[in-house]
Amino acid sequence: MSDGNDKSDSSGKSRGNDKSDRCDMGGSNRQQPPPHPHPDPLVAYTEALGAALLGPARAKTRMLAEIRDGLLDATDAYVQEGLPRTEAAHCAVRDFGPVAVLAPECQRELTVAQTRHTACAAALCAPFLLVCWALARTAVGPSATPLALLATVSTLLAAFTLATTGGVLARRFPVPRALPRMVAWTGTGASVGMAVAALTLACTAFMTAQWPLLAPAGALAAVSHAVLSTSARVSRRCLPPAAALSEREPGSLTG
């Protein structure tokens, strides 16, 4: 009898252990549930909006802070009307509208801010292409002429962008719809030109006696390429799809 009980107990324990092992193994392989949204509706709303936006970090932070302040003001107004704080917060979020509706409007402002940022980088870096052209022309001849043309176009477009996205002109006239796209791709072209100039100057420095001048110029061209290409890449990411651009009202992209 005792042997039978021992066997049944041992077999029961082994089955129980096997079951618990299988549960443990299943639990370890089971996919973890996604994290819950923030319990505060205002924080959850601003976090979702921030995740949907691209642009300069400072401008994005300032925009989200302004929206959060507006949500707090709307929540306080509902609380003064007698609503509980949580319900008041939900009402404030509802008044602001869905993130999918508000995000495109906010993104347009950030796109203009990023366009201006790229224009500043081009205004500082593109004239350096003229210096690279002057140095490379002595080594490679007329084939360096496109660098001068690219530098001239980039500099003029950067100056126009800075004038139309800030100051008196920005307050009186809307930002042209095509300007962010032009700046993004012109900045991309200028950054590629700087990479070519850096490579050309680096190779030329080993073949001429002017290497003390060409080597530092090539290094500066490489740094300028890194700065401008990074800003231009963010500008391209901020560009709206072509379909959305065609549906937009003329002049709706304001600074």
Short mmCIF file of C-alpha atoms in Angstrom, two decimals:
data_model
loop_
_atom_site.label_atom_id
_atom_site.label_comp_id
_atom_site.label_asym_id
_atom_site.label_seq_id
_atom_site.Cartn_x
_atom_site.Cartn_y
_atom_site.Cartn_z
CA MET A 1 0.00 0.00 0.00
CA SER A 2 2.69 2.41 0.90
CA ASP A 3 4.55 1.59 -2.28
CA GLY A 4 1.45 2.32 -4.32
CA ASN A 5 0.84 5.56 -2.50
CA ASP A 6 4.46 6.53 -2.96
CA LYS A 7 4.28 5.76 -6.64
CA SER A 8 1.05 7.69 -7.09
CA ASP A 9 2.43 10.59 -5.09
CA SER A 10 5.67 10.58 -7.03
CA SER A 11 3.86 10.27 -10.37
CA GLY A 12 1.46 13.05 -9.37
CA LYS A 13 4.32 15.25 -8.33
CA SER A 14 6.21 14.52 -11.53
CA ARG A 15 3.11 15.33 -13.59
CA GLY A 16 2.65 18.49 -11.58
CA ASN A 17 6.27 19.44 -12.04
CA ASP A 18 6.06 18.74 -15.76
CA LYS A 19 2.96 20.88 -16.00
CA SER A 20 4.54 23.71 -14.06
CA ASP A 21 7.66 23.42 -16.24
CA ARG A 22 5.56 23.64 -19.37
CA CYS A 23 3.75 26.66 -17.95
CA ASP A 24 7.04 28.28 -17.11
CA MET A 25 8.37 27.57 -20.58
CA GLY A 26 5.20 28.88 -22.16
CA GLY A 27 5.35 31.97 -20.00
CA SER A 28 8.95 32.65 -21.00
CA ASN A 29 8.06 32.32 -24.68
CA ARG A 30 4.82 34.23 -24.39
CA GLN A 31 4.92 37.69 -25.99
CA GLN A 32 4.81 40.48 -23.45
CA PRO A 33 1.75 42.74 -23.68
CA PRO A 34 2.35 46.27 -25.00
CA PRO A 35 2.86 48.95 -22.35
CA HIS A 36 -0.25 50.71 -21.19
CA PRO A 37 -0.73 54.35 -22.17
CA HIS A 38 0.00 56.98 -19.59
CA PRO A 39 -2.87 57.29 -17.09
CA ASP A 40 -2.88 61.09 -17.46
CA PRO A 41 -4.83 61.91 -20.67
CA LEU A 42 -2.86 65.13 -21.18
CA VAL A 43 0.52 63.39 -20.98
CA ALA A 44 -0.67 60.54 -23.21
CA TYR A 45 -1.94 63.04 -25.79
CA THR A 46 1.25 65.10 -25.92
CA GLU A 47 3.42 61.96 -26.04
CA ALA A 48 1.41 60.57 -28.95
CA LEU A 49 1.61 63.91 -30.75
CA GLY A 50 5.35 64.18 -30.14
CA ALA A 51 5.91 60.70 -31.54
CA ALA A 52 4.12 61.71 -34.76
CA LEU A 53 6.20 64.86 -35.38
CA LEU A 54 9.60 65.42 -36.95
CA GLY A 55 11.68 68.57 -36.90
CA PRO A 56 14.19 70.61 -34.91
CA ALA A 57 14.26 69.43 -31.30
CA ARG A 58 14.02 72.91 -29.83
CA ALA A 59 11.06 73.95 -31.99
CA LYS A 60 9.31 70.63 -31.35
CA THR A 61 9.79 70.91 -27.59
CA ARG A 62 8.48 74.46 -27.58
CA MET A 63 5.43 73.48 -29.64
CA LEU A 64 4.55 70.55 -27.37
CA ALA A 65 4.95 72.78 -24.31
CA GLU A 66 2.51 75.29 -25.77
CA ILE A 67 -0.01 72.54 -26.56
CA ARG A 68 0.38 71.10 -23.07
CA ASP A 69 -0.23 74.54 -21.55
CA GLY A 70 -3.36 74.89 -23.67
CA LEU A 71 -4.60 71.51 -22.50
CA LEU A 72 -3.98 72.47 -18.89
CA ASP A 73 -5.88 75.73 -19.33
CA ALA A 74 -8.82 73.91 -20.92
CA THR A 75 -8.78 71.31 -18.15
CA ASP A 76 -8.80 73.99 -15.46
CA ALA A 77 -11.75 75.65 -17.15
CA TYR A 78 -13.74 72.40 -17.09
CA VAL A 79 -12.79 71.83 -13.44
CA GLN A 80 -14.13 75.27 -12.56
CA GLU A 81 -17.39 74.22 -14.18
CA GLY A 82 -17.62 71.34 -11.71
CA LEU A 83 -16.22 68.38 -13.61
CA PRO A 84 -13.79 65.94 -11.95
CA ARG A 85 -10.17 66.43 -12.93
CA THR A 86 -9.89 63.25 -15.00
CA GLU A 87 -13.12 63.88 -16.88
CA ALA A 88 -12.09 67.49 -17.43
CA ALA A 89 -8.79 66.32 -18.94
CA HIS A 90 -10.62 63.98 -21.31
CA CYS A 91 -12.89 66.84 -22.38
CA ALA A 92 -9.87 69.08 -23.03
CA VAL A 93 -8.25 66.38 -25.18
CA ARG A 94 -11.52 65.93 -27.07
CA ASP A 95 -11.70 69.66 -27.77
CA PHE A 96 -8.18 69.67 -29.20
CA GLY A 97 -9.13 66.94 -31.64
CA PRO A 98 -7.50 63.62 -32.57
CA VAL A 99 -3.74 63.45 -32.91
CA ALA A 100 -4.15 62.37 -36.54
CA VAL A 101 -5.93 65.67 -37.27
CA LEU A 102 -3.65 67.98 -35.28
CA ALA A 103 -0.33 66.39 -36.27
CA PRO A 104 -0.32 67.54 -39.93
CA GLU A 105 -0.87 71.16 -38.89
CA CYS A 106 1.94 70.97 -36.35
CA GLN A 107 4.19 69.17 -38.81
CA ARG A 108 3.81 71.96 -41.35
CA GLU A 109 5.16 74.45 -38.83
CA LEU A 110 8.04 72.15 -37.93
CA THR A 111 8.80 71.60 -41.60
CA VAL A 112 9.23 75.35 -42.06
CA ALA A 113 11.43 75.47 -38.97
CA GLN A 114 13.57 72.62 -40.30
CA THR A 115 13.72 74.31 -43.71
CA ARG A 116 15.08 77.42 -42.06
CA HIS A 117 17.58 75.30 -40.11
CA THR A 118 18.83 73.69 -43.32
CA ALA A 119 19.02 77.09 -45.01
CA CYS A 120 21.20 78.38 -42.17
CA ALA A 121 23.51 75.40 -42.55
CA ALA A 122 23.66 75.94 -46.32
CA ALA A 123 24.34 79.66 -45.91
CA LEU A 124 27.32 78.81 -43.72
CA CYS A 125 28.63 75.82 -45.65
CA ALA A 126 27.80 76.48 -49.32
CA PRO A 127 30.14 79.46 -49.75
CA PHE A 128 32.94 77.15 -48.70
CA LEU A 129 32.30 75.27 -51.95
CA LEU A 130 33.56 78.35 -53.78
CA VAL A 131 36.83 78.07 -51.88
CA CYS A 132 37.00 74.37 -52.70
CA TRP A 133 36.29 75.18 -56.34
CA ALA A 134 39.11 77.73 -56.43
CA LEU A 135 41.51 75.22 -54.94
CA ALA A 136 40.37 72.27 -57.01
CA ARG A 137 40.32 74.24 -60.28
CA THR A 138 44.09 74.45 -60.29
CA ALA A 139 44.30 70.67 -60.11
CA VAL A 140 41.33 69.33 -62.07
CA GLY A 141 40.61 72.26 -64.40
CA PRO A 142 37.13 73.01 -65.84
CA SER A 143 35.64 69.85 -64.34
CA ALA A 144 35.43 71.72 -61.00
CA THR A 145 33.02 74.30 -62.47
CA PRO A 146 29.84 72.49 -61.25
CA LEU A 147 31.02 73.08 -57.68
CA ALA A 148 30.92 76.83 -58.26
CA LEU A 149 27.46 76.67 -59.82
CA LEU A 150 26.15 74.48 -57.00
CA ALA A 151 27.62 76.80 -54.37
CA THR A 152 26.05 79.85 -56.02
CA VAL A 153 22.59 78.29 -56.31
CA SER A 154 22.71 76.96 -52.73
CA THR A 155 23.79 80.31 -51.30
CA LEU A 156 21.11 82.29 -53.16
CA LEU A 157 18.37 79.81 -52.21
CA ALA A 158 19.50 79.84 -48.57
CA ALA A 159 19.38 83.64 -48.49
CA PHE A 160 15.89 83.64 -50.05
CA THR A 161 14.69 81.00 -47.57
CA LEU A 162 15.96 82.90 -44.55
CA ALA A 163 14.26 86.05 -45.82
CA THR A 164 10.89 84.40 -46.48
CA THR A 165 10.72 82.26 -43.33
CA GLY A 166 11.60 84.97 -40.82
CA GLY A 167 11.26 88.69 -40.35
CA VAL A 168 8.95 91.09 -42.17
CA LEU A 169 8.45 88.98 -45.31
CA ALA A 170 7.32 85.95 -43.31
CA ARG A 171 4.66 88.04 -41.56
CA ARG A 172 3.33 89.53 -44.80
CA PHE A 173 3.58 86.66 -47.25
CA PRO A 174 2.99 82.91 -46.94
CA VAL A 175 5.91 80.56 -47.34
CA PRO A 176 5.91 79.09 -50.87
CA ARG A 177 4.70 75.52 -50.85
CA ALA A 178 7.62 74.23 -52.91
CA LEU A 179 10.29 75.97 -50.82
CA PRO A 180 10.86 73.20 -48.21
CA ARG A 181 11.28 70.62 -50.96
CA MET A 182 13.65 72.86 -52.92
CA VAL A 183 15.77 73.56 -49.85
CA ALA A 184 15.87 69.90 -48.83
CA TRP A 185 17.07 68.67 -52.21
CA THR A 186 19.35 71.62 -52.92
CA GLY A 187 20.94 71.10 -49.53
CA THR A 188 21.34 67.43 -50.38
CA GLY A 189 23.05 68.35 -53.65
CA ALA A 190 25.34 70.82 -51.91
CA SER A 191 26.31 68.21 -49.32
CA VAL A 192 27.15 65.74 -52.09
CA GLY A 193 29.22 68.46 -53.74
CA MET A 194 31.11 68.97 -50.50
CA ALA A 195 31.81 65.26 -50.27
CA VAL A 196 33.16 65.29 -53.84
CA ALA A 197 35.23 68.38 -53.07
CA ALA A 198 36.67 66.76 -49.94
CA LEU A 199 37.63 63.64 -51.88
CA THR A 200 39.12 65.69 -54.72
CA LEU A 201 41.15 67.89 -52.42
CA ALA A 202 42.36 64.89 -50.42
CA CYS A 203 43.53 63.09 -53.56
CA THR A 204 45.07 66.25 -55.03
CA ALA A 205 46.96 66.96 -51.82
CA PHE A 206 49.07 63.82 -52.33
CA MET A 207 50.03 64.82 -55.87
CA THR A 208 50.94 68.51 -55.55
CA ALA A 209 53.21 70.61 -53.44
CA GLN A 210 50.20 72.60 -52.16
CA TRP A 211 49.18 69.86 -49.69
CA PRO A 212 49.53 72.16 -46.61
CA LEU A 213 46.62 74.18 -48.07
CA LEU A 214 44.61 71.43 -49.74
CA ALA A 215 44.60 68.96 -46.84
CA PRO A 216 42.95 71.32 -44.30
CA ALA A 217 40.51 72.48 -46.97
CA GLY A 218 39.55 68.88 -47.66
CA ALA A 219 39.01 68.25 -43.95
CA LEU A 220 36.79 71.33 -43.65
CA ALA A 221 34.83 70.22 -46.70
CA ALA A 222 34.23 66.84 -45.04
CA VAL A 223 32.99 68.51 -41.85
CA SER A 224 30.71 70.82 -43.86
CA HIS A 225 29.34 67.80 -45.70
CA ALA A 226 28.49 66.10 -42.39
CA VAL A 227 26.72 69.17 -41.02
CA LEU A 228 24.67 69.97 -44.11
CA SER A 229 23.84 66.39 -45.06
CA THR A 230 22.40 65.72 -41.59
CA SER A 231 20.15 68.77 -41.74
CA ALA A 232 19.10 68.06 -45.32
CA ARG A 233 18.24 64.46 -44.43
CA VAL A 234 15.89 65.63 -41.66
CA SER A 235 14.36 68.15 -44.08
CA ARG A 236 13.60 65.36 -46.56
CA ARG A 237 11.97 63.31 -43.82
CA CYS A 238 9.78 66.28 -42.91
CA LEU A 239 8.47 66.70 -46.44
CA PRO A 240 4.81 65.77 -46.88
CA PRO A 241 3.87 63.07 -49.39
CA ALA A 242 3.20 64.26 -52.92
CA ALA A 243 -0.49 63.37 -52.62
CA ALA A 244 -0.91 65.48 -49.49
CA LEU A 245 0.98 68.34 -51.13
CA SER A 246 -1.33 68.32 -54.16
CA GLU A 247 -4.43 68.44 -51.96
CA ARG A 248 -3.22 71.37 -49.88
CA GLU A 249 -4.56 74.84 -50.37
CA PRO A 250 -2.12 77.24 -52.07
CA GLY A 251 -0.21 79.24 -49.50
CA SER A 252 -1.39 77.13 -46.57
CA LEU A 253 2.17 76.51 -45.38
CA THR A 254 2.84 79.55 -43.30
CA GLY A 255 5.79 80.32 -41.11
#
